[in-house]
Amino acid sequence: MSNNTIVTAYLKELEAEYTASHKCLERIPVSLFSYKPHPKSMELGYLTLLVADIPLWVTMMIQEGEIDLAKYKRFEAKTTEEMVARFEENFNGAKKALGNVTDEDLNAPFSLKSQGQVLFTQSKMEGVGSTINHWVHHRGQLTVYMRLNEIPVPSIYGPSADDRTF
């Protein structure tokens, strides 16, 4: 049995969520990026960016041990293809970062900061797990926005009303 069972499990989980995330992102037109279902809701473009960028957080956790929200550069896609390319780059970076660590490495601390001030610290292992869950959560929100805009929702964990080719 591998000494990196946790890393292996995270890699498998990333891979399992890849296809559905990609299928959602490739269907979101830039023309709808300003859409909000409610005044308190985030814009569709920002939600789309979260789904594309969250794998980058895994890379930053592992390689840098911190994310400072004040220094985080927000990507702005001009086309759907640019957003999908951003996702691909971030996803492949996360896989590579995970492939270069051991389970033991994941015991090191990760800190989320804002303007240098620590908001919280946890192990990289906890951070990666919660980040993958956060990614899936925002993809779920994205599918609701898609439905509200008549964008066909892809099969994710089973067939959708729009995609029965599971």
Coordinates of N, CA and C in Angstrom, one line a residue:
M1 N 0.8 -1.2 0.0 CA 0.0 0.0 0.0 C 0.9 1.3 0.0
S2 N 0.5 2.2 -0.7 CA 1.3 3.5 -0.9 C 1.3 4.2 0.4
N3 N 2.5 4.9 0.6 CA 2.6 5.8 1.8 C 1.9 7.1 1.6
N4 N 1.4 7.3 0.4 CA 0.7 8.6 0.1 C -0.8 8.3 -0.2
T5 N -1.5 7.6 0.7 CA -2.9 7.3 0.4 C -3.8 8.5 0.4
I6 N -3.4 9.5 1.2 CA -4.3 10.8 1.2 C -4.0 11.5 -0.1
V7 N -2.8 11.7 -0.5 CA -2.5 12.4 -1.7 C -3.2 11.7 -2.9
T8 N -3.1 10.4 -2.9 CA -3.7 9.6 -4.0 C -5.2 9.8 -4.0
A9 N -5.8 9.8 -2.8 CA -7.3 10.0 -2.7 C -7.7 11.4 -3.2
Y10 N -6.9 12.4 -2.9 CA -7.2 13.8 -3.3 C -7.0 13.9 -4.9
L11 N -6.0 13.2 -5.4 CA -5.8 13.2 -6.9 C -7.0 12.6 -7.6
K12 N -7.5 11.5 -7.0 CA -8.7 10.8 -7.6 C -9.9 11.7 -7.5
E13 N -10.1 12.4 -6.3 CA -11.2 13.2 -6.2 C -11.2 14.4 -7.2
L14 N -10.0 15.0 -7.4 CA -9.9 16.1 -8.4 C -10.3 15.5 -9.7
E15 N -9.7 14.4 -10.1 CA -10.1 13.8 -11.4 C -11.5 13.5 -11.6
A16 N -12.2 13.0 -10.5 CA -13.6 12.7 -10.5 C -14.5 13.9 -10.8
E17 N -14.0 15.1 -10.3 CA -14.8 16.3 -10.4 C -14.5 17.1 -11.7
Y18 N -13.4 16.7 -12.4 CA -12.9 17.5 -13.5 C -13.9 17.6 -14.7
T19 N -14.4 16.5 -15.1 CA -15.3 16.5 -16.3 C -16.5 17.3 -16.2
A20 N -17.2 17.2 -15.0 CA -18.4 18.0 -14.8 C -18.1 19.5 -14.7
S21 N -17.0 19.8 -14.1 CA -16.6 21.2 -14.0 C -16.3 21.8 -15.3
H22 N -15.6 21.0 -16.1 CA -15.2 21.5 -17.5 C -16.5 21.7 -18.3
K23 N -17.4 20.7 -18.3 CA -18.6 20.8 -19.1 C -19.5 22.0 -18.7
C24 N -19.5 22.3 -17.4 CA -20.2 23.5 -17.0 C -19.6 24.8 -17.5
L25 N -18.3 24.9 -17.3 CA -17.6 26.1 -17.7 C -17.7 26.4 -19.2
E26 N -17.6 25.3 -20.0 CA -17.6 25.5 -21.4 C -19.0 26.0 -22.0
R27 N -20.0 25.9 -21.1 CA -21.3 26.3 -21.5 C -21.7 27.7 -21.1
I28 N -20.9 28.4 -20.3 CA -21.3 29.7 -19.8 C -20.8 30.8 -20.7
P29 N -21.8 31.5 -21.4 CA -21.4 32.6 -22.3 C -21.0 33.9 -21.5
V30 N -20.0 34.5 -22.0 CA -19.5 35.7 -21.3 C -20.6 36.8 -21.3
S31 N -21.5 36.7 -22.2 CA -22.6 37.7 -22.3 C -23.5 37.6 -21.0
L32 N -23.5 36.5 -20.3 CA -24.3 36.4 -19.1 C -23.5 36.6 -17.8
F33 N -22.2 37.0 -17.9 CA -21.4 37.1 -16.7 C -21.9 38.1 -15.7
S34 N -22.7 39.1 -16.1 CA -23.2 40.1 -15.1 C -24.6 39.6 -14.5
Y35 N -25.1 38.5 -14.9 CA -26.4 37.9 -14.4 C -26.3 37.6 -12.9
K36 N -27.3 38.0 -12.1 CA -27.4 37.7 -10.7 C -28.9 37.3 -10.5
P37 N -29.1 36.1 -9.8 CA -30.5 35.7 -9.6 C -31.2 36.5 -8.5
H38 N -30.4 37.2 -7.7 CA -30.9 38.0 -6.6 C -29.9 39.1 -6.2
P39 N -30.3 40.2 -5.7 CA -29.4 41.3 -5.4 C -28.2 40.9 -4.5
K40 N -28.5 39.9 -3.6 CA -27.5 39.4 -2.7 C -26.6 38.3 -3.3
S41 N -26.9 37.9 -4.4 CA -26.2 36.8 -5.1 C -24.9 37.3 -5.8
M42 N -23.9 36.5 -6.0 CA -22.8 36.9 -6.7 C -23.1 36.8 -8.2
E43 N -22.4 37.5 -9.0 CA -22.6 37.5 -10.5 C -22.1 36.2 -11.0
L44 N -22.8 35.8 -12.1 CA -22.4 34.5 -12.8 C -21.0 34.5 -13.2
G45 N -20.4 35.6 -13.7 CA -19.0 35.6 -14.1 C -18.1 35.3 -13.0
Y46 N -18.4 35.9 -11.8 CA -17.5 35.6 -10.6 C -17.7 34.2 -10.2
L47 N -18.9 33.7 -10.2 CA -19.1 32.3 -9.8 C -18.4 31.3 -10.8
T48 N -18.4 31.7 -12.1 CA -17.7 30.9 -13.1 C -16.2 30.9 -12.8
L49 N -15.7 32.1 -12.5 CA -14.3 32.2 -12.2 C -13.9 31.4 -10.9
L50 N -14.8 31.4 -9.9 CA -14.5 30.5 -8.8 C -14.3 29.1 -9.2
V51 N -15.2 28.6 -10.0 CA -15.1 27.2 -10.4 C -13.8 27.0 -11.2
A52 N -13.4 27.9 -12.0 CA -12.2 27.8 -12.8 C -10.9 28.0 -11.9
D53 N -11.0 28.8 -10.9 CA -9.8 29.2 -10.1 C -9.6 28.3 -8.9
I54 N -10.6 27.7 -8.3 CA -10.4 27.0 -7.0 C -9.3 26.0 -7.1
P55 N -9.1 25.2 -8.2 CA -7.9 24.3 -8.3 C -6.6 25.0 -8.1
L56 N -6.5 26.3 -8.5 CA -5.3 27.1 -8.2 C -5.0 27.2 -6.7
W57 N -6.1 27.3 -5.9 CA -5.9 27.4 -4.5 C -5.1 26.2 -3.9
V58 N -5.4 25.0 -4.5 CA -4.7 23.8 -4.0 C -3.2 23.9 -4.3
T59 N -2.9 24.4 -5.5 CA -1.5 24.6 -5.8 C -0.8 25.6 -4.9
M60 N -1.5 26.7 -4.6 CA -0.9 27.7 -3.7 C -0.8 27.2 -2.3
M61 N -1.8 26.5 -1.8 CA -1.7 25.9 -0.5 C -0.4 25.0 -0.4
I62 N -0.2 24.2 -1.3 CA 0.9 23.2 -1.3 C 2.2 23.9 -1.5
Q63 N 2.3 24.7 -2.5 CA 3.6 25.3 -2.9 C 4.0 26.5 -2.0
E64 N 3.0 27.3 -1.6 CA 3.3 28.6 -0.9 C 3.0 28.5 0.6
G65 N 2.0 27.6 0.9 CA 1.6 27.5 2.3 C 0.7 28.6 2.8
E66 N 0.3 29.5 1.9 CA -0.6 30.6 2.3 C -1.2 31.2 1.0
I67 N -2.4 31.8 1.3 CA -3.0 32.7 0.3 C -3.4 33.9 1.0
D68 N -2.9 35.1 0.4 CA -3.3 36.4 0.9 C -4.3 37.0 0.0
L69 N -5.6 37.1 0.4 CA -6.7 37.6 -0.4 C -6.4 39.0 -1.0
A70 N -5.6 39.8 -0.3 CA -5.3 41.1 -0.8 C -4.3 41.1 -2.0
K71 N -3.6 40.0 -2.1 CA -2.6 39.9 -3.2 C -3.1 39.0 -4.3
Y72 N -4.2 38.3 -4.1 CA -4.7 37.4 -5.1 C -5.2 38.1 -6.3
K73 N -4.6 37.8 -7.5 CA -4.9 38.5 -8.7 C -6.1 37.8 -9.4
R74 N -7.2 38.6 -9.5 CA -8.4 38.1 -10.1 C -8.3 38.1 -11.6
F75 N -8.5 36.9 -12.2 CA -8.5 36.7 -13.6 C -9.7 37.3 -14.3
E76 N -9.6 37.9 -15.4 CA -10.8 38.4 -16.2 C -10.8 37.8 -17.6
A77 N -11.7 36.9 -17.8 CA -11.8 36.2 -19.1 C -12.6 37.1 -20.0
K78 N -12.1 37.2 -21.3 CA -12.9 37.9 -22.3 C -13.8 37.0 -23.1
T79 N -13.5 35.7 -23.0 CA -14.2 34.7 -23.8 C -14.4 33.5 -22.9
T80 N -15.4 32.6 -23.3 CA -15.6 31.4 -22.6 C -14.4 30.5 -22.7
E81 N -13.8 30.5 -23.9 CA -12.6 29.7 -24.2 C -11.4 30.1 -23.2
E82 N -11.3 31.4 -23.0 CA -10.2 31.9 -22.0 C -10.5 31.3 -20.6
M83 N -11.8 31.3 -20.2 CA -12.1 30.8 -18.9 C -11.8 29.3 -18.8
V84 N -12.2 28.6 -19.8 CA -11.9 27.1 -19.9 C -10.4 26.9 -19.8
A85 N -9.6 27.7 -20.6 CA -8.2 27.5 -20.6 C -7.6 27.8 -19.2
R86 N -8.1 28.8 -18.5 CA -7.7 29.1 -17.2 C -8.0 27.9 -16.3
F87 N -9.1 27.4 -16.4 CA -9.5 26.2 -15.6 C -8.5 25.0 -15.9
E88 N -8.2 24.8 -17.1 CA -7.3 23.7 -17.5 C -5.9 23.9 -16.9
E89 N -5.4 25.1 -17.0 CA -4.1 25.5 -16.4 C -4.1 25.2 -14.9
N90 N -5.2 25.7 -14.2 CA -5.3 25.6 -12.8 C -5.4 24.2 -12.3
F91 N -6.3 23.4 -13.0 CA -6.5 22.0 -12.7 C -5.2 21.2 -12.9
N92 N -4.5 21.4 -14.0 CA -3.2 20.7 -14.2 C -2.2 21.1 -13.2
G93 N -2.2 22.3 -12.8 CA -1.3 22.8 -11.7 C -1.5 22.1 -10.4
A94 N -2.8 22.0 -10.1 CA -3.2 21.3 -8.8 C -2.8 19.9 -8.8
K95 N -3.0 19.2 -9.9 CA -2.6 17.8 -10.0 C -1.1 17.7 -9.9
K96 N -0.3 18.5 -10.5 CA 1.1 18.5 -10.5 C 1.6 18.8 -9.0
A97 N 1.0 19.8 -8.4 CA 1.4 20.1 -7.0 C 1.1 18.9 -6.1
L98 N 0.0 18.3 -6.2 CA -0.3 17.2 -5.4 C 0.6 16.0 -5.7
G99 N 0.9 15.8 -7.0 CA 1.8 14.7 -7.4 C 3.2 14.9 -6.8
N100 N 3.6 16.0 -6.4 CA 4.9 16.3 -5.9 C 5.0 16.4 -4.4
V101 N 4.0 16.0 -3.6 CA 4.1 16.0 -2.2 C 3.7 14.6 -1.6
T102 N 4.0 14.5 -0.4 CA 3.7 13.2 0.4 C 2.6 13.5 1.4
D103 N 2.0 12.5 1.9 CA 1.0 12.7 2.9 C 1.6 13.5 4.1
E104 N 2.8 13.2 4.4 CA 3.5 13.9 5.5 C 3.7 15.4 5.2
D105 N 4.0 15.7 4.0 CA 4.1 17.1 3.6 C 2.7 17.9 3.9
L106 N 1.6 17.2 3.7 CA 0.3 17.8 3.9 C 0.0 18.1 5.4
N107 N 0.9 17.7 6.3 CA 0.7 18.0 7.7 C 1.2 19.4 8.0
A108 N 1.9 20.0 7.1 CA 2.5 21.4 7.2 C 1.3 22.4 7.3
P109 N 1.5 23.5 7.9 CA 0.4 24.5 8.0 C 0.2 25.3 6.7
F110 N -1.1 25.7 6.6 CA -1.5 26.6 5.5 C -2.3 27.7 6.2
S111 N -2.0 28.9 5.8 CA -2.7 30.1 6.4 C -3.4 30.9 5.3
L112 N -4.7 31.3 5.6 CA -5.4 32.2 4.8 C -5.2 33.6 5.4
K113 N -4.8 34.5 4.6 CA -4.5 35.9 5.1 C -5.3 36.9 4.3
S114 N -5.3 38.1 4.9 CA -5.8 39.3 4.3 C -5.0 40.5 4.7
Q115 N -4.3 41.0 3.7 CA -3.3 42.1 3.9 C -2.3 41.7 5.0
G116 N -1.8 40.4 4.9 CA -0.8 39.9 5.8 C -1.3 39.4 7.1
Q117 N -2.5 39.8 7.5 CA -3.1 39.3 8.7 C -3.7 37.9 8.6
V118 N -3.3 37.0 9.5 CA -3.8 35.6 9.4 C -5.3 35.6 9.8
L119 N -6.1 35.0 8.9 CA -7.5 34.8 9.2 C -7.7 33.5 9.9
F120 N -7.0 32.5 9.4 CA -7.0 31.2 10.0 C -5.8 30.4 9.5
T121 N -5.4 29.4 10.3 CA -4.4 28.4 9.9 C -4.9 27.0 10.1
Q122 N -4.6 26.1 9.2 CA -4.9 24.7 9.3 C -3.9 23.9 8.6
S123 N -3.9 22.6 8.7 CA -3.0 21.8 7.9 C -3.3 21.9 6.4
K124 N -2.3 21.7 5.6 CA -2.5 21.7 4.2 C -3.5 20.5 3.8
M125 N -3.5 19.5 4.6 CA -4.4 18.3 4.4 C -5.8 18.8 4.6
E126 N -6.1 19.5 5.6 CA -7.4 20.0 5.9 C -7.8 21.0 4.8
G127 N -6.9 21.9 4.5 CA -7.1 22.9 3.5 C -7.5 22.3 2.1
V128 N -6.7 21.3 1.7 CA -7.0 20.7 0.4 C -8.4 20.1 0.4
G129 N -8.7 19.3 1.4 CA -10.0 18.7 1.5 C -11.2 19.7 1.5
S130 N -11.1 20.7 2.3 CA -12.1 21.7 2.3 C -12.2 22.5 1.0
T131 N -11.1 22.7 0.3 CA -11.1 23.4 -0.9 C -11.8 22.6 -2.0
I132 N -11.5 21.3 -2.1 CA -12.2 20.5 -3.0 C -13.7 20.5 -2.8
N133 N -14.1 20.5 -1.5 CA -15.6 20.6 -1.2 C -16.1 22.0 -1.6
H134 N -15.3 23.0 -1.4 CA -15.7 24.4 -1.7 C -15.9 24.5 -3.3
W135 N -15.1 23.8 -4.0 CA -15.1 23.8 -5.5 C -16.4 23.1 -5.9
V136 N -16.7 22.0 -5.3 CA -18.0 21.3 -5.7 C -19.2 22.1 -5.3
H137 N -19.2 22.7 -4.2 CA -20.3 23.6 -3.8 C -20.5 24.7 -4.8
H138 N -19.5 25.4 -5.2 CA -19.7 26.5 -6.2 C -20.1 26.0 -7.5
R139 N -19.6 24.8 -7.9 CA -20.1 24.2 -9.2 C -21.6 23.9 -9.1
G140 N -22.1 23.5 -7.9 CA -23.5 23.2 -7.7 C -24.3 24.5 -7.9
Q141 N -23.8 25.6 -7.3 CA -24.4 26.9 -7.5 C -24.5 27.3 -9.0
L142 N -23.4 27.0 -9.6 CA -23.3 27.3 -11.1 C -24.4 26.6 -11.8
T143 N -24.7 25.4 -11.5 CA -25.7 24.6 -12.2 C -27.1 25.2 -12.0
V144 N -27.3 25.8 -10.9 CA -28.6 26.5 -10.6 C -28.7 27.7 -11.5
Y145 N -27.6 28.5 -11.6 CA -27.6 29.7 -12.4 C -27.8 29.3 -13.9
M146 N -27.2 28.1 -14.3 CA -27.3 27.6 -15.6 C -28.8 27.3 -15.9
R147 N -29.4 26.6 -15.0 CA -30.8 26.3 -15.2 C -31.7 27.5 -15.3
L148 N -31.4 28.5 -14.5 CA -32.2 29.8 -14.5 C -32.0 30.6 -15.8
N149 N -30.9 30.3 -16.6 CA -30.6 30.9 -17.8 C -30.8 30.0 -19.0
E150 N -31.5 28.9 -18.8 CA -31.8 28.0 -19.9 C -30.5 27.4 -20.6
I151 N -29.4 27.3 -19.8 CA -28.2 26.7 -20.3 C -28.3 25.2 -19.9
P152 N -28.1 24.3 -20.8 CA -28.3 22.9 -20.5 C -27.3 22.5 -19.4
V153 N -27.8 21.8 -18.4 CA -27.0 21.4 -17.3 C -26.4 20.0 -17.6
P154 N -25.1 19.8 -17.5 CA -24.6 18.5 -17.9 C -24.8 17.4 -16.8
S155 N -24.6 16.2 -17.2 CA -24.6 15.1 -16.2 C -23.5 15.3 -15.2
I156 N -23.7 15.2 -13.9 CA -22.7 15.4 -13.0 C -22.5 14.1 -12.2
Y157 N -23.4 13.8 -11.3 CA -23.3 12.5 -10.6 C -24.3 11.5 -11.1
G158 N -25.0 11.9 -12.1 CA -26.0 11.1 -12.7 C -26.6 12.0 -13.8
P159 N -27.6 11.4 -14.5 CA -28.2 12.2 -15.6 C -28.8 13.5 -15.0
S160 N -28.8 14.5 -15.9 CA -29.6 15.7 -15.6 C -30.8 15.7 -16.5
A161 N -31.7 16.7 -16.3 CA -32.9 16.8 -17.2 C -32.4 17.2 -18.6
D162 N -31.2 17.7 -18.8 CA -30.7 18.1 -20.1 C -29.8 17.1 -20.7
D163 N -29.2 16.2 -19.9 CA -28.1 15.3 -20.4 C -28.4 13.9 -19.8
R164 N -29.0 13.1 -20.5 CA -29.3 11.8 -20.1 C -28.4 10.7 -20.6
T165 N -27.2 11.1 -21.0 CA -26.2 10.2 -21.6 C -25.2 9.7 -20.5
F166 N -25.7 9.6 -19.3 CA -24.8 9.2 -18.2 C -24.3 7.8 -18.5

